[in-house]
XYZ file of C-alpha atoms in Angstrom:
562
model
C -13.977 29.444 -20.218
C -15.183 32.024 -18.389
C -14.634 32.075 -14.440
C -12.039 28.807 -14.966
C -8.383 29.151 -13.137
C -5.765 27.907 -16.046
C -3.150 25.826 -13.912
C 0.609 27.554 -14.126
C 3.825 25.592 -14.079
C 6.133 28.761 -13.552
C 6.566 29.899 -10.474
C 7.201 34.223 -10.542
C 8.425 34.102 -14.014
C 11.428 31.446 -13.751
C 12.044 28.543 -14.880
C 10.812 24.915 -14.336
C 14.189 23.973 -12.007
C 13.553 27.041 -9.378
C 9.382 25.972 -9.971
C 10.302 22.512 -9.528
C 12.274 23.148 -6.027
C 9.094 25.291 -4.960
C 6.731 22.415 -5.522
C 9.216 19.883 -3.650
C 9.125 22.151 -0.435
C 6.240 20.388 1.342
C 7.430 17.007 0.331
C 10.910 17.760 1.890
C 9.479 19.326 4.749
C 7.328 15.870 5.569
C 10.781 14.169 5.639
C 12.663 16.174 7.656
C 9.885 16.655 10.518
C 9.726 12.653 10.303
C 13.143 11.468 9.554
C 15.002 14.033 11.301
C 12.797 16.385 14.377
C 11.197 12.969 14.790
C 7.214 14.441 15.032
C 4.323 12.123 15.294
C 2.841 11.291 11.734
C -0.097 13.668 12.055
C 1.613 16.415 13.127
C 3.877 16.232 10.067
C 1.032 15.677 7.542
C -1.063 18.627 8.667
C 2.340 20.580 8.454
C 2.653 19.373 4.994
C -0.981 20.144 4.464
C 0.213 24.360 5.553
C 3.079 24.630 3.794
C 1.215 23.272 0.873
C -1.910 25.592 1.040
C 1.227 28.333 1.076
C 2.474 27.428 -1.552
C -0.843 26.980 -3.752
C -2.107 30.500 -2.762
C 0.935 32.752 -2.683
C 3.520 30.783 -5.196
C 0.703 29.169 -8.010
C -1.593 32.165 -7.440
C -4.741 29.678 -6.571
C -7.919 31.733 -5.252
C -8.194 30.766 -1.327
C -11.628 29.331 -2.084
C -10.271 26.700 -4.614
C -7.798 25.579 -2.337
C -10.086 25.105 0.327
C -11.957 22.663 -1.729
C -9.473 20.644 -3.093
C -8.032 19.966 0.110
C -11.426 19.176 1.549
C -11.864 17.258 -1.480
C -8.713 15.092 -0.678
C -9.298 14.966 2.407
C -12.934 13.165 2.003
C -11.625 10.644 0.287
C -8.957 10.027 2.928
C -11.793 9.518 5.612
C -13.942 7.488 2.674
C -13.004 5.255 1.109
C -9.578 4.673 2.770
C -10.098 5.446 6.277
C -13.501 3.668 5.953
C -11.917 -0.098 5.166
C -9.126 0.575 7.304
C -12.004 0.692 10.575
C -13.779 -2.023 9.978
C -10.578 -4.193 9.529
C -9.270 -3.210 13.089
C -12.525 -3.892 14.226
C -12.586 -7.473 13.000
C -9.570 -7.809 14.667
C -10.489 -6.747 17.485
C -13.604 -9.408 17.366
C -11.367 -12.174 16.973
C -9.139 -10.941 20.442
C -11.877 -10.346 22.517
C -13.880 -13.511 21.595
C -9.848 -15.498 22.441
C -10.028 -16.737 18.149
C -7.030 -14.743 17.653
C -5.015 -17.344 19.998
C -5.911 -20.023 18.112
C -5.487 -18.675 15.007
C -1.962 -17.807 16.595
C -1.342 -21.512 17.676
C -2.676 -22.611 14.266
C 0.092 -21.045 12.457
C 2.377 -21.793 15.915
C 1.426 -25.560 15.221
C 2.574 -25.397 11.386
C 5.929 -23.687 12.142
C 7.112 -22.066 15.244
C 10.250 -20.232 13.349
C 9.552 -16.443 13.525
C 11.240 -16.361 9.587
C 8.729 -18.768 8.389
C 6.077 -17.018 10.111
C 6.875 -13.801 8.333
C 6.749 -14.835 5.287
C 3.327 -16.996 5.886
C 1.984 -14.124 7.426
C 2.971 -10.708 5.935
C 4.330 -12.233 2.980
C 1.816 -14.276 1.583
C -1.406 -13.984 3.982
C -0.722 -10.280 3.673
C -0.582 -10.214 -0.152
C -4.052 -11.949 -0.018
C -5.813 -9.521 1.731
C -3.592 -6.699 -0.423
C -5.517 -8.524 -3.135
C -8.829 -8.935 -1.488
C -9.195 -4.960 0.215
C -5.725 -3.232 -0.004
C -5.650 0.384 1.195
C -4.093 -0.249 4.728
C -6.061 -3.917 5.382
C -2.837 -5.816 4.973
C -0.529 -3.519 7.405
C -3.110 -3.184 9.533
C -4.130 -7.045 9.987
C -0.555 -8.830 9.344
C 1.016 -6.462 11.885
C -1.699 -7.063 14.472
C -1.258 -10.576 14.088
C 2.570 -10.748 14.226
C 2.881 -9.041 17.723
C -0.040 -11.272 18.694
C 2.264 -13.971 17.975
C 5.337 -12.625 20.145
C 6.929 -10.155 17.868
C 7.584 -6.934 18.983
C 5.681 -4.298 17.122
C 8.637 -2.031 15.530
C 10.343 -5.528 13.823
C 6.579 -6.775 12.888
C 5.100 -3.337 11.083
C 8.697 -3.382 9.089
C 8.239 -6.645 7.629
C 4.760 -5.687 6.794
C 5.539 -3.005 4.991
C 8.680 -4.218 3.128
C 6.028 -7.437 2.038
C 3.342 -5.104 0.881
C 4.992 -3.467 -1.695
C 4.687 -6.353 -4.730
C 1.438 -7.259 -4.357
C 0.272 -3.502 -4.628
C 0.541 -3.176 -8.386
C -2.388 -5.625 -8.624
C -4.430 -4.598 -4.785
C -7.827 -4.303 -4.306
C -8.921 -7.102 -7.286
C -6.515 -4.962 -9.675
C -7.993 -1.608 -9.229
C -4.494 0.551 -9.454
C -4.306 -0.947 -12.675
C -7.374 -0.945 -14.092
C -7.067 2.762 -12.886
C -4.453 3.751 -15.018
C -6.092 1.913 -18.100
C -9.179 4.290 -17.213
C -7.154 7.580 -16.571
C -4.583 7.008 -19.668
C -7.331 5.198 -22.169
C -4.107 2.594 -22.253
C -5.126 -1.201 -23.150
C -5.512 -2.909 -20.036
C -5.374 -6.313 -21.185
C -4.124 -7.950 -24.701
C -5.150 -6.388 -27.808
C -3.898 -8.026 -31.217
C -0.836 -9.454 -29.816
C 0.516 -6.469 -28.131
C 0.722 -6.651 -24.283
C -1.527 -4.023 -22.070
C -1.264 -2.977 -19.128
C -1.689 -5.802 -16.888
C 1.138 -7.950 -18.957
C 3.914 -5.183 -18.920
C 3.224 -4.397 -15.020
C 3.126 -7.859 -14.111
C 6.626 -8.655 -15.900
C 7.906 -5.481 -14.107
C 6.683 -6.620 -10.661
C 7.842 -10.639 -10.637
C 11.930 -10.060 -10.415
C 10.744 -8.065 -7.173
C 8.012 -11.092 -6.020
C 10.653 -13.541 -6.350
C 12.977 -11.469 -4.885
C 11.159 -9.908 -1.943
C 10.633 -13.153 0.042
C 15.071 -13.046 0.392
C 15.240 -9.471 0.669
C 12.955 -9.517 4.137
C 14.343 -11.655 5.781
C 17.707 -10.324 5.023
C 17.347 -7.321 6.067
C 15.277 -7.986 9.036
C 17.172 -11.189 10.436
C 20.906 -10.838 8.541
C 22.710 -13.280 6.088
C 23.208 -15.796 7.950
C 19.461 -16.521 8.832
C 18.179 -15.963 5.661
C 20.691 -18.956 4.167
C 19.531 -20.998 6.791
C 15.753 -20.908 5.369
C 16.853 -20.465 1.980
C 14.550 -23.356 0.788
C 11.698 -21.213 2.205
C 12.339 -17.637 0.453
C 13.242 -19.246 -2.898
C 9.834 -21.596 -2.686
C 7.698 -18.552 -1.809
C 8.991 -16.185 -4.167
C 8.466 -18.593 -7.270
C 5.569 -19.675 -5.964
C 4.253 -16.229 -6.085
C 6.103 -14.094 -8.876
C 5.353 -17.227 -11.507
C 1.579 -17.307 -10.505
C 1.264 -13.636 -10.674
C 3.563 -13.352 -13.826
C 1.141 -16.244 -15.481
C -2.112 -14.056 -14.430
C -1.606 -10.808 -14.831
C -0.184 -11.860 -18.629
C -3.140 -14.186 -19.704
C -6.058 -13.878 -17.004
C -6.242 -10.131 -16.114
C -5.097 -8.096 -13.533
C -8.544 -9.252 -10.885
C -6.704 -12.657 -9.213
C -3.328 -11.878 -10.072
C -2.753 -11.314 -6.257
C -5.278 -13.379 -4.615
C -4.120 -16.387 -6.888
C -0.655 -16.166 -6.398
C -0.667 -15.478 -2.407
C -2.841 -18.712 -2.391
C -0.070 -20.488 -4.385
C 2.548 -18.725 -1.866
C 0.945 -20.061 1.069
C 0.179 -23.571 0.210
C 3.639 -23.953 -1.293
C 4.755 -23.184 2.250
C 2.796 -25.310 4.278
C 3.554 -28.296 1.670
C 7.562 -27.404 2.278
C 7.223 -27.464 5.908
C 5.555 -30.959 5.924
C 9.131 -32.338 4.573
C 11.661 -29.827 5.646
C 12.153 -27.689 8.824
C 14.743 -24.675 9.271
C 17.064 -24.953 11.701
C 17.364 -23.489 15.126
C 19.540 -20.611 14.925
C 21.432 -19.178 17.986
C 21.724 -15.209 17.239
C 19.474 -12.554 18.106
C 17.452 -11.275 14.864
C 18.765 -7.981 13.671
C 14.737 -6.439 14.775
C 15.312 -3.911 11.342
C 18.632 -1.966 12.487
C 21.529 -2.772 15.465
C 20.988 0.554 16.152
C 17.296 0.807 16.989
C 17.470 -2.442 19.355
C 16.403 -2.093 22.927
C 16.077 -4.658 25.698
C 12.404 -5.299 25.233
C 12.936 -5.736 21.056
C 15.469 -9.121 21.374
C 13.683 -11.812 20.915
C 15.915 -14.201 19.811
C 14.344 -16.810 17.660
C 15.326 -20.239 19.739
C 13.031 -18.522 22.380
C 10.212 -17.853 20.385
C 10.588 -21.603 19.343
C 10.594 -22.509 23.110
C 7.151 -21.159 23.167
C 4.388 -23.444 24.902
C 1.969 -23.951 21.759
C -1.326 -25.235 22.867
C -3.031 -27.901 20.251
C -6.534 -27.277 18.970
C -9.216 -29.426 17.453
C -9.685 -29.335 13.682
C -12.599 -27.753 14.070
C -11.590 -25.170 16.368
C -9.306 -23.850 14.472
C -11.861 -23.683 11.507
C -13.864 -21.551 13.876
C -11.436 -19.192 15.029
C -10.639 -18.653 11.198
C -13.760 -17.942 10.172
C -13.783 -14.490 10.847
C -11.474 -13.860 8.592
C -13.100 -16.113 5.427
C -15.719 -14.192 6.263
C -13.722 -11.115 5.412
C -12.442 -13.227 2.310
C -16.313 -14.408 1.144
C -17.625 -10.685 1.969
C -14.569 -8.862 -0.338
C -14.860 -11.452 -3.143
C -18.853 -11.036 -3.137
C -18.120 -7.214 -3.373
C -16.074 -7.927 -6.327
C -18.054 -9.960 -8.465
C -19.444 -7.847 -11.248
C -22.910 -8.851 -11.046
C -23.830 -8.278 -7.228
C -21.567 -5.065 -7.697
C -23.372 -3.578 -10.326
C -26.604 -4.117 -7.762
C -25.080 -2.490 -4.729
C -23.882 0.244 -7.178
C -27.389 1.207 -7.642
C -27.209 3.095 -3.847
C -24.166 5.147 -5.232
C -24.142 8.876 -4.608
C -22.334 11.188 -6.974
C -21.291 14.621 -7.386
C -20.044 17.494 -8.319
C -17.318 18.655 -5.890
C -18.688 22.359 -4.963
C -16.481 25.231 -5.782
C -14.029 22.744 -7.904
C -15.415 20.661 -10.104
C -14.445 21.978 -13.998
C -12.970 25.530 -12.474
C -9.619 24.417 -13.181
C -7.907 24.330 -16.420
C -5.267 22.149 -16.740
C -2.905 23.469 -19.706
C -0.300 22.116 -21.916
C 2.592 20.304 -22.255
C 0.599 18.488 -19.221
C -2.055 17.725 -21.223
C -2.042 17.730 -25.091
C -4.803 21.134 -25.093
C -6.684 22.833 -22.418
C -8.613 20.649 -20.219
C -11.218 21.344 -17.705
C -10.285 19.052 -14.377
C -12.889 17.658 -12.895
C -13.856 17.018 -9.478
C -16.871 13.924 -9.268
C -17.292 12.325 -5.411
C -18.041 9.152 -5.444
C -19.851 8.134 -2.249
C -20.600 4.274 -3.149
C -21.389 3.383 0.701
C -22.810 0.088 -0.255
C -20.533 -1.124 -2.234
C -17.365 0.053 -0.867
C -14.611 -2.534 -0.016
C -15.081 -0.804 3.819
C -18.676 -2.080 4.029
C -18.095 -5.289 2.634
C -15.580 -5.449 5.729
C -18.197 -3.913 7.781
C -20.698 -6.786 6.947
C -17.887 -9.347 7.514
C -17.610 -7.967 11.104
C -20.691 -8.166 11.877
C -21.565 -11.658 10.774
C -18.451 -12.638 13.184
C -19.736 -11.030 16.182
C -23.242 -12.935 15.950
C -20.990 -16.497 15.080
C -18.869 -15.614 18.241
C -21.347 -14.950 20.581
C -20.571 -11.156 20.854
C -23.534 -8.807 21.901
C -24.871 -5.601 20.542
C -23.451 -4.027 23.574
C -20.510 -5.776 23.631
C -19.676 -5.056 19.628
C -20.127 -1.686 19.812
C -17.950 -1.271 22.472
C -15.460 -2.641 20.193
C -16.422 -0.052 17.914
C -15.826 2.896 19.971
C -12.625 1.436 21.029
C -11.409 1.106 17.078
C -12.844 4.528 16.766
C -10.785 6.130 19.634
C -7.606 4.206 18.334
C -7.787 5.829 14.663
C -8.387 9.281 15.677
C -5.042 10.525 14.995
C -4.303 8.051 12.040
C -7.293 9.274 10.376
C -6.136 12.746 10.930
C -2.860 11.447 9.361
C -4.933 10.209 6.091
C -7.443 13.282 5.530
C -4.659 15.624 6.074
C -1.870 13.668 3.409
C -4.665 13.213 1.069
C -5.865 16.991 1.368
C -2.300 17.683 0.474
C -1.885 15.169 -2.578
C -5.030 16.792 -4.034
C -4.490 20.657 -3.194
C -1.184 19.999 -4.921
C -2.726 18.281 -8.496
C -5.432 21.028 -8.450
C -2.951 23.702 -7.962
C -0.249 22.629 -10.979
C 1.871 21.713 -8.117
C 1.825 18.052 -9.768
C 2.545 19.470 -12.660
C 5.355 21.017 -12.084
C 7.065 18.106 -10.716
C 6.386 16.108 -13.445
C 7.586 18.213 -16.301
C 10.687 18.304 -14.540
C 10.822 14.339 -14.224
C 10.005 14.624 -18.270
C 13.057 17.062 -18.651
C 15.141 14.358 -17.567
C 15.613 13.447 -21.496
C 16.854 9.863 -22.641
C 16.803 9.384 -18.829
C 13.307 9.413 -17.958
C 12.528 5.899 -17.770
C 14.773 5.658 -15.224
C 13.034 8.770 -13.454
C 9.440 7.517 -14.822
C 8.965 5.081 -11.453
C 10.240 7.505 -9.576
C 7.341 9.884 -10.082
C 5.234 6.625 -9.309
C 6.961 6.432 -5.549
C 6.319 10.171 -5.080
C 2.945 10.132 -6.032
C 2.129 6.664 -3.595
C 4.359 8.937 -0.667
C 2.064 11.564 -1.091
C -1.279 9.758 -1.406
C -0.618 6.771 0.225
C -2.180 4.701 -2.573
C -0.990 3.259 -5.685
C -4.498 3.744 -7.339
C -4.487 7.929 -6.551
C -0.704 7.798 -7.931
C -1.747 6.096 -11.343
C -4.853 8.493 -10.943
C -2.492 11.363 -10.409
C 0.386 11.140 -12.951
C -0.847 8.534 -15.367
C -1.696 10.755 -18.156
C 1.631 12.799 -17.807
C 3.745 9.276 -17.918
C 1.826 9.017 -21.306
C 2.236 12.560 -22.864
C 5.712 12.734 -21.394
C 6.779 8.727 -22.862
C 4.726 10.083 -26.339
C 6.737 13.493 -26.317
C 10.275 11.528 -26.019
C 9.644 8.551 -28.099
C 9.420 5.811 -25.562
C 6.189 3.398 -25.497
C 3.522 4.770 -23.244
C 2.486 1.534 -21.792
C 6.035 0.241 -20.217
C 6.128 4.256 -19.153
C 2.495 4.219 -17.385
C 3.367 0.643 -16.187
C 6.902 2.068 -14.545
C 4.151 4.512 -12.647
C 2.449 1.663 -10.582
C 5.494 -0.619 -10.457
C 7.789 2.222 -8.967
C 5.194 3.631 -7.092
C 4.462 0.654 -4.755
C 8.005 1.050 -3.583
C 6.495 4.458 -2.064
C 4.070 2.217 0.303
C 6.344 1.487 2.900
C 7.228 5.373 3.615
C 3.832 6.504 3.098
C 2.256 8.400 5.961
C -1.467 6.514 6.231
C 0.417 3.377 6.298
C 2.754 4.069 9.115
C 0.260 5.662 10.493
C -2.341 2.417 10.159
C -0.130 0.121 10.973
C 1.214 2.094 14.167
C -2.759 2.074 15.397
C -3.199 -1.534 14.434
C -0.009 -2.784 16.379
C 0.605 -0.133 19.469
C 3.468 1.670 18.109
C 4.716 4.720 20.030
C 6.257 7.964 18.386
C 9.471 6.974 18.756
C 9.551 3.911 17.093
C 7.266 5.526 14.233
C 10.622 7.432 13.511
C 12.739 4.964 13.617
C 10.566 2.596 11.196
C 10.086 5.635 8.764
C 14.103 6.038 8.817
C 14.485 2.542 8.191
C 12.048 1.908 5.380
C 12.936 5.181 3.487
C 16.648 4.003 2.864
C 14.995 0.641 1.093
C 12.344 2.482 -0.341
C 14.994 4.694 -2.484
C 16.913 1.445 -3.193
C 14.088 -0.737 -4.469
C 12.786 2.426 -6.653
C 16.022 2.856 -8.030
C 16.007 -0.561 -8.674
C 12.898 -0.533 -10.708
C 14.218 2.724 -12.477
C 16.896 0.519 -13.788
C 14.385 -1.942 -14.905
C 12.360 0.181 -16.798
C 16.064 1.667 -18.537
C 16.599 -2.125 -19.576
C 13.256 -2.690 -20.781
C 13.186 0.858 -22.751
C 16.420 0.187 -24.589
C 16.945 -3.093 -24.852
C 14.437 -5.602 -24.193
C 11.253 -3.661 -25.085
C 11.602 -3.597 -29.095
């Protein structure tokens, strides 16, 4: 073990209560430079990112070397993979503007319901928890968003809905991979195994209360009581549509289609409704996420937006402005398919990460006996979700007539637009990693664990710190998985509803994540100010809904989990 750095939990000799606060400090300071000083996203991460490096070198006693790496470590995989798929889905995007697709994809979903309710939950509802299931990692945000201020909505009121809608589907984004994760981190079963539910099963009957629920919840808190009972027929189709589809999959299919199949179900359930029932016409101004935040330019009362001039398009124009997009679909699906990705696999690139890779030791009770932690890149270019979006976009330039000069213009353009999001993503993920390598991690969860009797209610909530700090449920499961499991082993509760509790709690940590706010203010326009006031309002339902699952996971763990 020579020339290894053995991970402490201690900080200066105290105990795990003074170590704990310690290890919080960067966390707390990224909320109050957001929440209450109000600073841009970036400027807040790469604070986080200081204070963390600070607290690595002088506090755990890291050598200034290791630090360095780990946070360059996190912060490559900010810019790839994450970063990566989040580009080429703005620039599809911005292929389907530029080519005038985008307006008739508009007027196509104009033409089925003009009701900016029903086009929420068609759009960053169930549309959104398609491509969640297709790409993930920012896509949805990024391309629901986009699409909803296309379609009149300003772009404060459409990125909320987004990210209050992509918080269900995220347990089972990406064709499953957070899931399928945590089965590969905690050696957990991820499907069935004599009888006993894995993985998939017990996180998919966490998640569909909140599916069925979530459709309700939006619009209520978005548009108030009264308009949600006025297209009550809509929120209680969707969310049974969805949560029984996903329920069904992820318990007897696998965790691959859970989202893609029930979003499918979602959306044709909705355009079935509308073709025998229509919501009504309401008279009051939506609530555009808080009275308080309202300003002139943000009231768009509904009845208008129904006033709007919707031009009608051929059949097969609309196919062709949508084509982009199943392009997207055919591309990501392709990607996914074992066979072809075992081929484009073959161009993979890994390594050792220099200067990290088995140099730490991470010791007990974190892990049952000293472990060296390592630190393998993964640089699968080819078959990355990103390049499968890259290839998408590029087949819809050539079908839409858009040049080589022309398309990278585009390019540049997306490139220029994600400078400072990207920033935002390197610099959150540099600090999620610095802070696993360091025992910071650690610390925090052994003080979750301490919680006693009462961890399952506190299990999720380690989930939705992890997913605040990385941005991803994947790198949460990936972060704290194997703790849930020692920590659920350790206090006598089953390690599968514990490690499920991670993913399931820590989706409700997607709407206050940094990359995503950060995504999603790129994708739609957002300024500063309004980045503030979205992160104020999500946080508040973020707590609730996570506290909401911790209560779940209470009820399963004594009483309906024998």
């Amino acid at each position: 073990m020579s020339g290894v750095w053995s991970q402490p939990y201690y900080l200066f000799g105290k105990g795990l209560g003074f170590s704990a606060l310690l290890a919080v400090v960067p966390t707390l300071l990224l909320l109050y430079l957001l929440a209450i000083k109000r600073k841009a996203s970036w400027i807040a991460a790469l604070a986080g990112l200081v204070a963390t490096l600070v607290l690595a070198v002088a506090g755990y006693g890291m050598s200034l070397r290791h630090a360095a790496s780990s946070a360059a470590y996190g912060a490559c995989f900010g810019i790839f993979p994450i970063s990566w798929i989040v580009f080429w889905a703005l620039v599809l995007y911005e292929i389907t503007v530029i080519t005038g697709k985008f307006e008739i994809i508009k007027d196509s979903i104009g033409s089925i319901t003009s009701d900016k309710r029903m086009q929420a939950l068609l759009i960053a509802f169930a549309f959104g928890a398609f491509l969640e299931g297709c790409a993930g990692f920012g896509t949805p945000v990024a391309v629901a968003a986009a699409m909803m201020v296309g379609l009149g909505f300003s772009p404060l009121y459409a990125t909320s809905i987004c990210l209050l809608a992509d918080t269900a589907p995220v347990v089972f984004g990406s064709i499953g991979i957070p899931v399928i994760t945590l089965a590969g981190i905690t050696g957990l079963p991820l499907e069935r195994v004599h009888g006993v539910a894995g993985l998939s099963a017990i996180a998919g009957r966490l998640t569909a209360p909140f599916s069925l629920l979530l459709p309700a919840y939006i619009i209520l808190v978005t548009s108030g009581l009264p308009a949600m009972l006025e297209v009550w027929p809509a929120v209680l189709t969707c969310g049974i549509a969805f949560a029984g589809i996903q329920f069904f999959v992820s318990n007897f299919i696998g965790p691959q289609l859970a989202d893609i199949l029930s979003s499918i179900a979602a959306m044709a359930a909705l355009v079935i409704l509308l073709r025998f029932w229509e919501p009504r016409h309401i008279e009051h101004h939506d609530r555009e996420v808080d009275e308080s935040m309202k300003t002139p330019s943000d009231e768009l009362p509904v009845r208008e937006h129904d006033l709007r001039t919707t031009r009608h398009y051929s059949a097969r124009e609309v196919w062709l402005a949508w084509v982009p997009y199943a392009l997207l679909v055919i591309f990501v699906l392709a990607w996914g398919f074992p066979p072809i990705l075992a081929r484009l696999n073959r161009a993979t690139l890994t390594f050792p990460w220099p200067v990290l890779h088995n140099q730490i030791l991470r010791m007990p009770p974190v892990v049952n006996a000293p472990a060296k932690y390592a630190a393998i890149f993964t640089f699968n270019w080819l078959s990355a979700s990103g390049t499968s979006a890259m290839f998408a976009s590029i087949l819809a330039a050539i079908f839409s007539g858009l040049g080589p000069a022309a398309f990278a213009k585009v390019v540049l353009s997306v490139a220029r637009k994600l400078i400072k999001p990207t920033i935002t993503v390197a610099s959150m993920l540099a600090m999620a990693y610095l802070m696993n390598y360091s025992g910071a991690t650690g610390t925090l969860g052994l003080a979750f664990s301490a919680t006693g009797r009462a961890f399952p209610f506190f299990s999720p909530i380690m989930g939705w710190l992890g997913v605040f700090l990385t941005g991803s449920d994947t790198s949460s499961n990936a972060l704290f998985g194997n703790l849930q499991v020692v920590s659920a082993t350790r206090l006598g509760f089953d390690p599968i509803l514990i490690a499920s509790a991670n993913s399931v709690g820590g989706v409700m940590g997607k709407m206050i994540s940094l990359q995503t706010i950060a995504v999603a203010a790129a994708a739609t326009g957002m300024s500063v100010a309004d980045q503030s006031k979205l992160f104020r309002f999500t946080l508040r339902h973020s707590i609730f809904l996570a506290s909401l699952v911790g209560a779940e996971v209470l009820l399963y763990a004594y009483v309906l989990h024998r």
